[in-house]
PDB file of C-alpha atoms in Angstrom:
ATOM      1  CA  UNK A   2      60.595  48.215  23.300  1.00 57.00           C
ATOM      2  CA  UNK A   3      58.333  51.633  22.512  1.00 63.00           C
ATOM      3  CA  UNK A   4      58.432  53.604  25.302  1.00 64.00           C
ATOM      4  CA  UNK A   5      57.797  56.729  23.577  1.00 65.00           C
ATOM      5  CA  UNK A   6      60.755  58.735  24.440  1.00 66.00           C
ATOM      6  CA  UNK A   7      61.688  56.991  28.312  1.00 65.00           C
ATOM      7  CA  UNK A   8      64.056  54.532  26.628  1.00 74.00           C
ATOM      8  CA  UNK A   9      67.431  56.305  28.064  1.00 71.00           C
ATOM      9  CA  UNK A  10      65.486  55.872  31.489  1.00 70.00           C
ATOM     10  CA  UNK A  11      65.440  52.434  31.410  1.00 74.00           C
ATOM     11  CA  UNK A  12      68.523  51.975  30.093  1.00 77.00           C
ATOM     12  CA  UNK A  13      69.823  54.447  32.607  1.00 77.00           C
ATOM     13  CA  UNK A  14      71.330  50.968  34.763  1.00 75.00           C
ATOM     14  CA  UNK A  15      71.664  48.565  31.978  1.00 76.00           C
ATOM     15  CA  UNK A  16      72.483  45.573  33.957  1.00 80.00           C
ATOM     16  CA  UNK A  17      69.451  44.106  33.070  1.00 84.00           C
ATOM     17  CA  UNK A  18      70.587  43.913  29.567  1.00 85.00           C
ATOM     18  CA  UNK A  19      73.191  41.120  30.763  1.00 88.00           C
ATOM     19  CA  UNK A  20      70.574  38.605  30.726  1.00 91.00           C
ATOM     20  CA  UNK A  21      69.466  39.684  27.306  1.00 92.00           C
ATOM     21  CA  UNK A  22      70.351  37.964  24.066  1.00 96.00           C
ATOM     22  CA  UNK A  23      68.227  40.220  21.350  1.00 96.00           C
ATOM     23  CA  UNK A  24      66.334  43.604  21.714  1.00 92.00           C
ATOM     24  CA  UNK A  25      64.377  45.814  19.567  1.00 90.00           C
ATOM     25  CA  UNK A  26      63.822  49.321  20.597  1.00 88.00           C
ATOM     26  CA  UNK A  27      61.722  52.232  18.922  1.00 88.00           C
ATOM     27  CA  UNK A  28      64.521  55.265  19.824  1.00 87.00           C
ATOM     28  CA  UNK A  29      62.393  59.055  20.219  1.00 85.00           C
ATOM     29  CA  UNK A  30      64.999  61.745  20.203  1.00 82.00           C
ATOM     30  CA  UNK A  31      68.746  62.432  19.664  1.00 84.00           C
ATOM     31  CA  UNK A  32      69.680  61.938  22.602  1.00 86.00           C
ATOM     32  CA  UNK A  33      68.544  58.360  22.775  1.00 86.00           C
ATOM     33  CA  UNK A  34      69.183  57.599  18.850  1.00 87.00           C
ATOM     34  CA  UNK A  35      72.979  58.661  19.466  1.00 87.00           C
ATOM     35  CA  UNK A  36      73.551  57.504  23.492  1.00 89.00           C
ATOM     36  CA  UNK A  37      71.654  53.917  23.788  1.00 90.00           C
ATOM     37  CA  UNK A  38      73.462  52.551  20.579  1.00 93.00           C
ATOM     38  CA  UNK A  39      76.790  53.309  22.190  1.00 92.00           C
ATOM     39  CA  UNK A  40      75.529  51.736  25.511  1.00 90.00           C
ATOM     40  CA  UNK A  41      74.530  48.529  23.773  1.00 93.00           C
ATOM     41  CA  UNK A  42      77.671  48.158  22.079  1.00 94.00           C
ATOM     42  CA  UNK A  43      79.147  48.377  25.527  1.00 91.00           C
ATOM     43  CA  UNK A  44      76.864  45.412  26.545  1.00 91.00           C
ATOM     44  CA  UNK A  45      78.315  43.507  23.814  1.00 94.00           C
ATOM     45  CA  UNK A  46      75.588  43.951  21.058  1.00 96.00           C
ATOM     46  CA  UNK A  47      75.920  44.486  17.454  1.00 98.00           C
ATOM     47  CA  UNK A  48      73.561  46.627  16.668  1.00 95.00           C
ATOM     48  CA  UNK A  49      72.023  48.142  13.161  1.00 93.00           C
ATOM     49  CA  UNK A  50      68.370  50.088  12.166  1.00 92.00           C
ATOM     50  CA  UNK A  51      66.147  49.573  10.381  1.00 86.00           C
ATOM     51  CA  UNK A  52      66.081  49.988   6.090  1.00 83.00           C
ATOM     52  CA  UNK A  53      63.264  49.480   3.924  1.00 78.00           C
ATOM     53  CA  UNK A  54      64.151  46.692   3.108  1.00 84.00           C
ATOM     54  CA  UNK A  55      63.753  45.027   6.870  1.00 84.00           C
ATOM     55  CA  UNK A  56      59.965  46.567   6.440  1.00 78.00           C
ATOM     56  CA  UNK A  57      59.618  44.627   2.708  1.00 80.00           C
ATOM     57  CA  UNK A  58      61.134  41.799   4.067  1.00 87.00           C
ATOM     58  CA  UNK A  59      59.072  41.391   7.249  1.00 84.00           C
ATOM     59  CA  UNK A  60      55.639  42.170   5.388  1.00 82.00           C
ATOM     60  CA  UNK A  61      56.349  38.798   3.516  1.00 87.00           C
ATOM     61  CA  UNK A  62      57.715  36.964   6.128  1.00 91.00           C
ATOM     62  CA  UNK A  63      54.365  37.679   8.120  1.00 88.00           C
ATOM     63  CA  UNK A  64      52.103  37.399   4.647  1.00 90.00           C
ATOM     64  CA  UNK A  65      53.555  34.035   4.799  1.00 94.00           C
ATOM     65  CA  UNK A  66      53.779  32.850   8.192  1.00 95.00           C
ATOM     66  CA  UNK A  67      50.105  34.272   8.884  1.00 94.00           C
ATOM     67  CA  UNK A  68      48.117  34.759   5.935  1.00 94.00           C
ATOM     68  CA  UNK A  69      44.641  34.976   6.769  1.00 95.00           C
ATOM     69  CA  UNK A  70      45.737  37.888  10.102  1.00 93.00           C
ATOM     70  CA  UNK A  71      47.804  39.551   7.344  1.00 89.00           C
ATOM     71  CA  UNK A  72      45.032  40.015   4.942  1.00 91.00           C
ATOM     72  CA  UNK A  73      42.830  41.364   6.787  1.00 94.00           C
ATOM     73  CA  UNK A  74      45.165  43.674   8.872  1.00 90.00           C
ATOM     74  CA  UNK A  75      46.578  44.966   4.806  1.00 89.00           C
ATOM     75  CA  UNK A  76      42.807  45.239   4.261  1.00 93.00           C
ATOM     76  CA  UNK A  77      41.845  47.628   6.754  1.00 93.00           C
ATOM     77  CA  UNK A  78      45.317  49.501   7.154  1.00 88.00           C
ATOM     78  CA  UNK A  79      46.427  49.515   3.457  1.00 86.00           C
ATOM     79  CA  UNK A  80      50.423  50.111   5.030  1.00 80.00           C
ATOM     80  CA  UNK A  81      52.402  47.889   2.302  1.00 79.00           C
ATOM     81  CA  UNK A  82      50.114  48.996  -0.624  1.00 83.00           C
ATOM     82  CA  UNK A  83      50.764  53.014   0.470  1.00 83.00           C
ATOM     83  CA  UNK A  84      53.857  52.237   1.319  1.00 78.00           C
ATOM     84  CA  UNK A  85      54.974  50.467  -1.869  1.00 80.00           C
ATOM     85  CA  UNK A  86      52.817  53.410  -3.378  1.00 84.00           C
ATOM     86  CA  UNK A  87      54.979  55.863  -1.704  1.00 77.00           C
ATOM     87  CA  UNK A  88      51.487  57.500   0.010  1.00 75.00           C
ATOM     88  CA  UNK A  89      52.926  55.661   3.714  1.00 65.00           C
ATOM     89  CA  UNK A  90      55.626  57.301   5.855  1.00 63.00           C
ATOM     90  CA  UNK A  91      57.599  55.154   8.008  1.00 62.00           C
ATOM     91  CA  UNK A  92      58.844  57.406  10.640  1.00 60.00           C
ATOM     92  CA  UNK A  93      61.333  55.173  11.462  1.00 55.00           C
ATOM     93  CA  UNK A  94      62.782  55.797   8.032  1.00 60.00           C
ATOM     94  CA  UNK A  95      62.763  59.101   7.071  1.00 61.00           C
ATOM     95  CA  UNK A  96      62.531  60.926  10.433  1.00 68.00           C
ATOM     96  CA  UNK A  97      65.856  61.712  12.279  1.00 72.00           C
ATOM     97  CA  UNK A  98      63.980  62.200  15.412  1.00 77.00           C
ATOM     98  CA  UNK A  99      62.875  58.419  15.134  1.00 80.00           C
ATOM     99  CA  UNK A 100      64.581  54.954  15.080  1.00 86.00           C
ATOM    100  CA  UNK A 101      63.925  51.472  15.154  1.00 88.00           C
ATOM    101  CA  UNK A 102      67.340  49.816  16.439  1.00 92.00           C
ATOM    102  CA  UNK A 103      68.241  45.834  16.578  1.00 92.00           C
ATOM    103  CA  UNK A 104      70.555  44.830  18.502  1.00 95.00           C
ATOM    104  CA  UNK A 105      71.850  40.972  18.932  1.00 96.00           C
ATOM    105  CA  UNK A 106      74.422  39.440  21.161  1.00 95.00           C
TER     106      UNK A 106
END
């Protein structure tokens, strides 16, 4: 889920989320980053962001699982070589104001 910032909307009445088994949200702002964790773990999730090492891990997955759409998307975007260069930042990962949360049930 990106919703750019509306996420604590949505989640506002979370009874939807009792027919839910997995979700991954993009989290914009405090308020969200520290409320809708708490609300999922109400809802029975375990929950946990995301590290660098989910981003390494699920370039290769994908370079493996889909090598030719890979390619060409690490061809004209260059994110794993900057990032492995240090030259991409992953908001997600070294903003506060941004998070990328799992959560499983």
């Amino acid at each position: 889920m990106d919703i750019e910032g509306a996420e604590g909307k949505v989640m506002k009445n979370g009874e939807w989320l009792d027919h839910v088994k997995q979700i991954a949200i993009e989290l914009h702002g405090r308020e969200n980053i520290e409320a809708i964790p708490q609300l999922l773990r109400n809802k029975g999730f375990v929950i946990r962001f995301m590290t660098g090492n989910d981003l390494v891990k699920n370039a290769l997955k994908n370079s493996f699982l889909h090598p030719i759409s890979f390619i060409k998307a690490e061809a004209r975007t260059k994110v794993v070589l900057n990032y492995f260069k240090r030259k991409y930042d992953v908001p997600a990962l070294s903003r506060e104001e941004y998070k990328i949360l799992y959560g499983r049930k």
